[in-house]
mmCIF file of C-alpha atoms in Angstrom:
data_model
loop_
_atom_site.group_PDB
_atom_site.id
_atom_site.type_symbol
_atom_site.label_atom_id
_atom_site.label_comp_id
_atom_site.label_asym_id
_atom_site.label_seq_id
_atom_site.Cartn_x
_atom_site.Cartn_y
_atom_site.Cartn_z
ATOM 1 C CA UNK A 1 29.538 16.763 45.629
ATOM 2 C CA UNK A 2 33.055 15.632 46.449
ATOM 3 C CA UNK A 3 35.213 13.049 44.818
ATOM 4 C CA UNK A 4 38.561 11.450 45.585
ATOM 5 C CA UNK A 5 41.742 12.700 43.900
ATOM 6 C CA UNK A 6 43.429 9.325 44.145
ATOM 7 C CA UNK A 7 46.210 10.470 46.466
ATOM 8 C CA UNK A 8 45.967 9.806 50.099
ATOM 9 C CA UNK A 9 42.209 9.806 50.104
ATOM 10 C CA UNK A 10 41.887 13.605 50.177
ATOM 11 C CA UNK A 11 38.515 14.839 48.970
ATOM 12 C CA UNK A 12 38.139 18.010 46.961
ATOM 13 C CA UNK A 13 35.363 19.956 45.335
ATOM 14 C CA UNK A 14 35.972 20.002 41.537
ATOM 15 C CA UNK A 15 34.072 23.239 40.994
ATOM 16 C CA UNK A 16 36.023 24.962 43.718
ATOM 17 C CA UNK A 17 39.357 23.827 42.350
ATOM 18 C CA UNK A 18 38.460 24.902 38.820
ATOM 19 C CA UNK A 19 37.415 28.335 40.120
ATOM 20 C CA UNK A 20 40.561 28.701 42.132
ATOM 21 C CA UNK A 21 42.733 27.724 39.191
ATOM 22 C CA UNK A 22 41.046 30.274 36.885
ATOM 23 C CA UNK A 23 41.565 32.980 39.516
ATOM 24 C CA UNK A 24 45.195 32.052 40.025
ATOM 25 C CA UNK A 25 45.837 32.146 36.251
ATOM 26 C CA UNK A 26 44.339 35.566 35.824
ATOM 27 C CA UNK A 27 46.077 37.061 38.873
ATOM 28 C CA UNK A 28 48.813 39.584 38.001
ATOM 29 C CA UNK A 29 52.293 39.037 39.391
ATOM 30 C CA UNK A 30 53.286 42.665 40.024
ATOM 31 C CA UNK A 31 53.601 43.820 43.596
ATOM 32 C CA UNK A 32 52.081 47.158 44.700
ATOM 33 C CA UNK A 33 53.620 49.719 47.092
ATOM 34 C CA UNK A 34 51.775 48.176 50.064
ATOM 35 C CA UNK A 35 53.279 44.776 49.468
ATOM 36 C CA UNK A 36 50.105 43.257 47.997
ATOM 37 C CA UNK A 37 49.818 41.966 44.407
ATOM 38 C CA UNK A 38 49.033 44.822 42.097
ATOM 39 C CA UNK A 39 45.326 45.115 41.443
ATOM 40 C CA UNK A 40 44.325 43.063 44.443
ATOM 41 C CA UNK A 41 41.215 44.253 46.205
ATOM 42 C CA UNK A 42 39.768 42.274 49.129
ATOM 43 C CA UNK A 43 36.218 43.407 48.339
ATOM 44 C CA UNK A 44 36.412 41.742 44.935
ATOM 45 C CA UNK A 45 37.230 38.251 46.307
ATOM 46 C CA UNK A 46 34.591 35.575 46.753
ATOM 47 C CA UNK A 47 31.715 37.622 45.361
ATOM 48 C CA UNK A 48 28.267 36.687 46.663
ATOM 49 C CA UNK A 49 27.000 35.834 43.169
ATOM 50 C CA UNK A 50 29.886 33.338 42.714
ATOM 51 C CA UNK A 51 29.341 31.714 46.096
ATOM 52 C CA UNK A 52 25.536 31.598 45.583
ATOM 53 C CA UNK A 53 25.906 29.914 42.158
ATOM 54 C CA UNK A 54 28.302 27.335 43.677
ATOM 55 C CA UNK A 55 25.836 26.517 46.441
ATOM 56 C CA UNK A 56 22.865 26.373 44.100
ATOM 57 C CA UNK A 57 24.723 23.873 41.916
ATOM 58 C CA UNK A 58 25.205 21.522 44.915
ATOM 59 C CA UNK A 59 22.912 18.541 45.010
ATOM 60 C CA UNK A 60 22.073 18.985 48.672
ATOM 61 C CA UNK A 61 20.777 22.512 47.978
ATOM 62 C CA UNK A 62 18.598 21.311 45.129
ATOM 63 C CA UNK A 63 17.218 18.306 47.076
ATOM 64 C CA UNK A 64 16.363 20.477 50.124
ATOM 65 C CA UNK A 65 14.438 23.023 48.083
ATOM 66 C CA UNK A 66 12.764 20.306 46.066
ATOM 67 C CA UNK A 67 11.601 18.505 49.208
ATOM 68 C CA UNK A 68 10.228 21.752 50.697
ATOM 69 C CA UNK A 69 8.249 22.314 47.506
ATOM 70 C CA UNK A 70 6.947 18.728 47.517
ATOM 71 C CA UNK A 71 5.985 18.612 51.166
ATOM 72 C CA UNK A 72 2.570 20.397 50.775
ATOM 73 C CA UNK A 73 1.527 17.862 48.123
ATOM 74 C CA UNK A 74 2.525 15.027 50.479
ATOM 75 C CA UNK A 75 0.314 16.537 53.168
ATOM 76 C CA UNK A 76 -2.604 16.886 50.749
ATOM 77 C CA UNK A 77 -2.249 13.163 49.750
ATOM 78 C CA UNK A 78 -2.133 12.209 53.450
ATOM 79 C CA UNK A 79 -5.412 14.132 54.131
ATOM 80 C CA UNK A 80 -6.979 12.645 50.985
ATOM 81 C CA UNK A 81 -6.177 9.114 52.101
ATOM 82 C CA UNK A 82 -7.455 9.987 55.649
ATOM 83 C CA UNK A 83 -10.622 11.457 54.301
ATOM 84 C CA UNK A 84 -10.405 14.701 56.323
ATOM 85 C CA UNK A 85 -13.525 16.777 56.688
ATOM 86 C CA UNK A 86 -13.013 20.167 54.819
ATOM 87 C CA UNK A 87 -16.013 21.715 56.615
ATOM 88 C CA UNK A 88 -14.680 21.413 60.197
ATOM 89 C CA UNK A 89 -14.820 24.592 62.244
ATOM 90 C CA UNK A 90 -13.398 23.326 65.552
ATOM 91 C CA UNK A 91 -10.495 21.243 66.863
ATOM 92 C CA UNK A 92 -6.713 21.620 66.791
ATOM 93 C CA UNK A 93 -4.501 22.808 63.959
ATOM 94 C CA UNK A 94 -4.365 19.343 62.422
ATOM 95 C CA UNK A 95 -8.120 18.978 62.575
ATOM 96 C CA UNK A 96 -8.637 22.381 60.940
ATOM 97 C CA UNK A 97 -5.985 21.959 58.304
ATOM 98 C CA UNK A 98 -8.454 21.346 55.421
ATOM 99 C CA UNK A 99 -10.828 24.138 56.477
ATOM 100 C CA UNK A 100 -9.092 26.666 54.181
ATOM 101 C CA UNK A 101 -5.853 27.536 52.430
ATOM 102 C CA UNK A 102 -4.547 29.645 55.374
ATOM 103 C CA UNK A 103 -5.246 26.772 57.787
ATOM 104 C CA UNK A 104 -3.328 24.452 55.463
ATOM 105 C CA UNK A 105 -0.286 26.810 55.587
ATOM 106 C CA UNK A 106 -0.553 26.875 59.391
ATOM 107 C CA UNK A 107 -0.446 23.105 59.412
ATOM 108 C CA UNK A 108 2.653 23.049 57.182
ATOM 109 C CA UNK A 109 4.416 25.345 59.594
ATOM 110 C CA UNK A 110 3.181 23.382 62.644
ATOM 111 C CA UNK A 111 4.328 19.913 61.448
ATOM 112 C CA UNK A 112 7.691 21.130 60.144
ATOM 113 C CA UNK A 113 8.616 23.589 62.937
ATOM 114 C CA UNK A 114 9.854 20.987 65.408
ATOM 115 C CA UNK A 115 12.478 19.241 63.275
ATOM 116 C CA UNK A 116 12.412 19.991 59.494
ATOM 117 C CA UNK A 117 12.842 23.743 59.579
ATOM 118 C CA UNK A 118 15.682 23.823 62.178
ATOM 119 C CA UNK A 119 17.388 20.974 60.221
ATOM 120 C CA UNK A 120 17.273 22.946 56.975
ATOM 121 C CA UNK A 121 18.848 26.029 58.581
ATOM 122 C CA UNK A 122 21.403 23.824 60.410
ATOM 123 C CA UNK A 123 22.261 22.092 57.107
ATOM 124 C CA UNK A 124 22.984 25.336 55.146
ATOM 125 C CA UNK A 125 24.986 27.005 57.925
ATOM 126 C CA UNK A 126 26.615 23.924 59.459
ATOM 127 C CA UNK A 127 27.931 22.687 56.102
ATOM 128 C CA UNK A 128 29.222 25.952 54.720
ATOM 129 C CA UNK A 129 32.727 26.119 56.343
ATOM 130 C CA UNK A 130 33.082 22.535 57.495
ATOM 131 C CA UNK A 131 32.582 21.225 53.934
ATOM 132 C CA UNK A 132 35.437 23.435 52.621
ATOM 133 C CA UNK A 133 37.676 22.021 55.366
ATOM 134 C CA UNK A 134 36.756 18.469 54.561
ATOM 135 C CA UNK A 135 37.417 19.096 50.859
ATOM 136 C CA UNK A 136 40.809 20.652 51.779
ATOM 137 C CA UNK A 137 39.791 23.761 49.763
ATOM 138 C CA UNK A 138 39.484 26.152 52.672
ATOM 139 C CA UNK A 139 43.224 26.911 52.776
ATOM 140 C CA UNK A 140 43.229 27.609 49.066
ATOM 141 C CA UNK A 141 40.319 30.040 49.384
ATOM 142 C CA UNK A 142 42.228 31.909 52.078
ATOM 143 C CA UNK A 143 45.386 31.809 49.880
ATOM 144 C CA UNK A 144 43.658 33.667 46.962
ATOM 145 C CA UNK A 145 43.721 35.517 49.409
ATOM 146 C CA UNK A 146 40.180 35.995 50.763
ATOM 147 C CA UNK A 147 40.280 37.754 54.159
ATOM 148 C CA UNK A 148 38.923 35.441 56.862
ATOM 149 C CA UNK A 149 36.185 37.815 58.057
ATOM 150 C CA UNK A 150 35.054 38.302 54.500
ATOM 151 C CA UNK A 151 34.975 34.539 53.733
ATOM 152 C CA UNK A 152 32.962 33.894 56.846
ATOM 153 C CA UNK A 153 30.579 36.755 56.142
ATOM 154 C CA UNK A 154 30.044 35.835 52.463
ATOM 155 C CA UNK A 155 29.353 32.224 53.269
ATOM 156 C CA UNK A 156 26.989 33.186 56.161
ATOM 157 C CA UNK A 157 25.059 35.569 53.882
ATOM 158 C CA UNK A 158 24.663 32.927 51.150
ATOM 159 C CA UNK A 159 23.604 30.373 53.768
ATOM 160 C CA UNK A 160 21.101 32.858 55.072
ATOM 161 C CA UNK A 161 19.651 33.544 51.636
ATOM 162 C CA UNK A 162 19.229 29.837 50.990
ATOM 163 C CA UNK A 163 17.632 29.323 54.410
ATOM 164 C CA UNK A 164 15.186 32.152 53.870
ATOM 165 C CA UNK A 165 14.405 30.884 50.403
ATOM 166 C CA UNK A 166 13.435 27.494 51.842
ATOM 167 C CA UNK A 167 11.459 29.032 54.779
ATOM 168 C CA UNK A 168 9.567 31.245 52.330
ATOM 169 C CA UNK A 169 9.031 28.542 49.738
ATOM 170 C CA UNK A 170 7.101 26.312 52.152
ATOM 171 C CA UNK A 171 4.240 28.763 52.956
ATOM 172 C CA UNK A 172 4.046 30.025 49.319
ATOM 173 C CA UNK A 173 3.661 26.512 47.864
ATOM 174 C CA UNK A 174 1.396 25.451 50.753
ATOM 175 C CA UNK A 175 -0.868 28.502 50.104
ATOM 176 C CA UNK A 176 -1.144 27.741 46.408
ATOM 177 C CA UNK A 177 -1.835 24.074 47.036
ATOM 178 C CA UNK A 178 -4.297 25.007 49.788
ATOM 179 C CA UNK A 179 -6.251 27.381 47.499
ATOM 180 C CA UNK A 180 -6.533 24.706 44.808
ATOM 181 C CA UNK A 181 -7.663 21.993 47.187
ATOM 182 C CA UNK A 182 -9.468 23.741 50.015
ATOM 183 C CA UNK A 183 -10.287 27.226 48.764
ATOM 184 C CA UNK A 184 -9.478 30.790 49.836
ATOM 185 C CA UNK A 185 -11.620 30.796 52.989
ATOM 186 C CA UNK A 186 -11.268 32.303 56.442
ATOM 187 C CA UNK A 187 -8.538 31.079 58.760
ATOM 188 C CA UNK A 188 -10.077 29.279 61.761
ATOM 189 C CA UNK A 189 -8.104 29.162 64.979
ATOM 190 C CA UNK A 190 -8.458 26.421 67.575
ATOM 191 C CA UNK A 191 -10.216 28.994 69.819
ATOM 192 C CA UNK A 192 -12.944 29.466 67.255
ATOM 193 C CA UNK A 193 -11.808 32.852 65.911
ATOM 194 C CA UNK A 194 -12.375 33.390 62.217
ATOM 195 C CA UNK A 195 -9.910 35.619 60.331
ATOM 196 C CA UNK A 196 -10.726 36.832 56.769
ATOM 197 C CA UNK A 197 -8.577 35.559 53.947
ATOM 198 C CA UNK A 198 -6.889 38.904 53.489
ATOM 199 C CA UNK A 199 -6.078 39.336 57.121
ATOM 200 C CA UNK A 200 -4.847 35.768 57.345
ATOM 201 C CA UNK A 201 -2.355 36.407 54.504
ATOM 202 C CA UNK A 202 -0.875 39.263 56.577
ATOM 203 C CA UNK A 203 -0.797 37.000 59.645
ATOM 204 C CA UNK A 204 1.032 34.294 57.678
ATOM 205 C CA UNK A 205 3.519 36.880 56.321
ATOM 206 C CA UNK A 206 4.318 37.984 59.880
ATOM 207 C CA UNK A 207 4.482 34.336 60.970
ATOM 208 C CA UNK A 208 7.086 33.599 58.274
ATOM 209 C CA UNK A 209 9.142 36.634 59.295
ATOM 210 C CA UNK A 210 8.976 35.525 62.959
ATOM 211 C CA UNK A 211 10.039 31.980 62.112
ATOM 212 C CA UNK A 212 13.029 33.315 60.122
ATOM 213 C CA UNK A 213 14.080 35.533 63.017
ATOM 214 C CA UNK A 214 13.494 32.823 65.663
ATOM 215 C CA UNK A 215 15.591 30.254 63.735
ATOM 216 C CA UNK A 216 18.485 32.695 63.545
ATOM 217 C CA UNK A 217 19.886 31.119 66.725
ATOM 218 C CA UNK A 218 20.080 27.766 64.826
ATOM 219 C CA UNK A 219 22.055 29.478 62.126
ATOM 220 C CA UNK A 220 24.461 31.075 64.663
ATOM 221 C CA UNK A 221 25.121 27.802 66.480
ATOM 222 C CA UNK A 222 25.552 25.847 63.216
ATOM 223 C CA UNK A 223 28.048 28.401 61.937
ATOM 224 C CA UNK A 224 29.987 28.184 65.222
ATOM 225 C CA UNK A 225 30.152 24.380 64.987
ATOM 226 C CA UNK A 226 31.010 24.615 61.238
ATOM 227 C CA UNK A 227 34.186 26.650 62.028
ATOM 228 C CA UNK A 228 35.040 24.350 64.850
ATOM 229 C CA UNK A 229 35.078 21.049 62.972
ATOM 230 C CA UNK A 230 36.063 19.559 59.655
ATOM 231 C CA UNK A 231 33.091 17.186 59.643
ATOM 232 C CA UNK A 232 29.970 18.817 58.122
ATOM 233 C CA UNK A 233 27.745 16.047 59.483
ATOM 234 C CA UNK A 234 29.044 16.837 62.978
ATOM 235 C CA UNK A 235 28.226 20.520 62.664
ATOM 236 C CA UNK A 236 24.750 19.882 61.269
ATOM 237 C CA UNK A 237 23.997 16.959 63.600
ATOM 238 C CA UNK A 238 25.288 18.808 66.669
ATOM 239 C CA UNK A 239 23.034 21.781 65.976
ATOM 240 C CA UNK A 240 19.928 19.610 65.417
ATOM 241 C CA UNK A 241 20.772 17.641 68.608
ATOM 242 C CA UNK A 242 20.901 20.905 70.622
ATOM 243 C CA UNK A 243 17.571 21.930 69.177
ATOM 244 C CA UNK A 244 15.930 18.639 70.029
ATOM 245 C CA UNK A 245 17.437 18.628 73.506
ATOM 246 C CA UNK A 246 16.050 22.135 74.113
ATOM 247 C CA UNK A 247 12.631 20.982 72.990
ATOM 248 C CA UNK A 248 12.741 18.020 75.339
ATOM 249 C CA UNK A 249 13.735 20.188 78.286
ATOM 250 C CA UNK A 250 10.966 22.620 77.405
ATOM 251 C CA UNK A 251 8.463 19.886 78.037
ATOM 252 C CA UNK A 252 9.672 19.322 81.646
ATOM 253 C CA UNK A 253 7.263 21.553 83.639
ATOM 254 C CA UNK A 254 9.402 20.999 86.807
ATOM 255 C CA UNK A 255 11.885 23.482 85.309
ATOM 256 C CA UNK A 256 9.173 26.165 85.609
ATOM 257 C CA UNK A 257 10.559 29.584 84.670
ATOM 258 C CA UNK A 258 13.920 28.230 83.585
ATOM 259 C CA UNK A 259 12.238 27.049 80.384
ATOM 260 C CA UNK A 260 11.876 30.651 79.290
ATOM 261 C CA UNK A 261 15.620 30.777 78.728
ATOM 262 C CA UNK A 262 15.660 27.781 76.346
ATOM 263 C CA UNK A 263 16.224 28.841 72.689
ATOM 264 C CA UNK A 264 13.223 26.828 71.461
ATOM 265 C CA UNK A 265 10.772 27.941 74.209
ATOM 266 C CA UNK A 266 9.122 30.519 71.893
ATOM 267 C CA UNK A 267 9.427 28.551 68.658
ATOM 268 C CA UNK A 268 5.655 28.380 68.149
ATOM 269 C CA UNK A 269 4.778 31.854 69.442
ATOM 270 C CA UNK A 270 3.808 32.718 65.839
ATOM 271 C CA UNK A 271 0.554 30.809 66.558
ATOM 272 C CA UNK A 272 -0.613 33.871 68.498
ATOM 273 C CA UNK A 273 -0.780 35.732 65.223
ATOM 274 C CA UNK A 274 -3.646 33.468 64.023
ATOM 275 C CA UNK A 275 -6.128 35.258 66.244
ATOM 276 C CA UNK A 276 -8.407 38.326 66.229
ATOM 277 C CA UNK A 277 -6.839 39.531 69.439
ATOM 278 C CA UNK A 278 -3.060 39.162 69.192
ATOM 279 C CA UNK A 279 -0.941 38.808 72.326
ATOM 280 C CA UNK A 280 2.520 40.195 71.418
ATOM 281 C CA UNK A 281 4.224 39.223 74.696
ATOM 282 C CA UNK A 282 5.522 35.791 73.627
ATOM 283 C CA UNK A 283 6.379 37.074 70.121
ATOM 284 C CA UNK A 284 8.522 39.902 71.567
ATOM 285 C CA UNK A 285 10.202 37.510 74.005
ATOM 286 C CA UNK A 286 10.934 35.077 71.181
ATOM 287 C CA UNK A 287 12.527 37.737 69.042
ATOM 288 C CA UNK A 288 14.691 38.974 71.955
ATOM 289 C CA UNK A 289 15.761 35.476 72.925
ATOM 290 C CA UNK A 290 16.785 34.637 69.389
ATOM 291 C CA UNK A 291 18.674 37.903 68.904
ATOM 292 C CA UNK A 292 20.642 37.298 72.136
ATOM 293 C CA UNK A 293 21.551 33.702 71.281
ATOM 294 C CA UNK A 294 22.381 34.550 67.642
ATOM 295 C CA UNK A 295 24.673 37.434 68.582
ATOM 296 C CA UNK A 296 26.571 35.315 71.086
ATOM 297 C CA UNK A 297 27.019 32.380 68.679
ATOM 298 C CA UNK A 298 28.013 34.677 65.741
ATOM 299 C CA UNK A 299 30.621 36.465 67.848
ATOM 300 C CA UNK A 300 32.061 33.162 69.010
ATOM 301 C CA UNK A 301 32.111 31.837 65.448
ATOM 302 C CA UNK A 302 33.979 34.930 64.241
ATOM 303 C CA UNK A 303 36.490 34.672 67.039
ATOM 304 C CA UNK A 304 37.009 30.975 66.520
ATOM 305 C CA UNK A 305 37.453 31.225 62.739
ATOM 306 C CA UNK A 306 39.920 34.147 63.137
ATOM 307 C CA UNK A 307 42.203 31.804 65.138
ATOM 308 C CA UNK A 308 41.446 28.568 63.237
ATOM 309 C CA UNK A 309 44.431 26.588 61.914
ATOM 310 C CA UNK A 310 43.646 25.891 58.252
ATOM 311 C CA UNK A 311 47.122 24.801 57.147
ATOM 312 C CA UNK A 312 46.635 21.106 57.896
#
């Protein structure tokens, strides 16, 4: 978390300043034949392990991961209060949530896929560069010096690891909670198909991978906004706003085929995996759509950050 330094209201990250001071103290003063400080190697700056530890120490990271781990228990309590029937074999995903552990995992994905999961990815990626700008520590990181492309890559990789950790943690905890409360039974789809527990685990694994890939466009957009503003809330909020707007437009049937080009149109295509006869059409389209959007956003983010003024 940030705190004021008492001069002009500038906010800094104490952990970042301590790290930068230690690096500056240990840096040799000799100059090599190429004009760089002797011993300087760009590939040794801002190591992934260092950045990952910094992000894991942040309260927002700890709270996000903790909430994801607690969410399945909240859902169980909700169903206990509502007295759900664990023997149901028909209905929608919510109605079938207590039929088995796999169905409970499907519900966790279903209720969190609209807002929570995109917000988590937007938080990790939208905050990564913008927070350094708001703390006034970005210019010091680049003065170590860390090459801009390396700094952006390292922070994007760490944000990706944290996002994947959260997206994987949800189904893992949900599965464990589901087995304890509802048993390791067959997965029942709204169409009435019954999938064995073993096959349903494979389907859930593929669903998790698909969700990670599909939400990559959120990561790309959040990173683009993060390098474009010094307000972390603006980068995160702007990304979530775009995701919500896309979902709203996707509900307007008058747009017809134009909806296929919205980044969220195939968000729930993973549902097709919970079936005995899988239709791969929407899944393939969802992956292609996400890859295109992600590539464009990442290229724009790299271009924008390469020209960004960080001296102010």
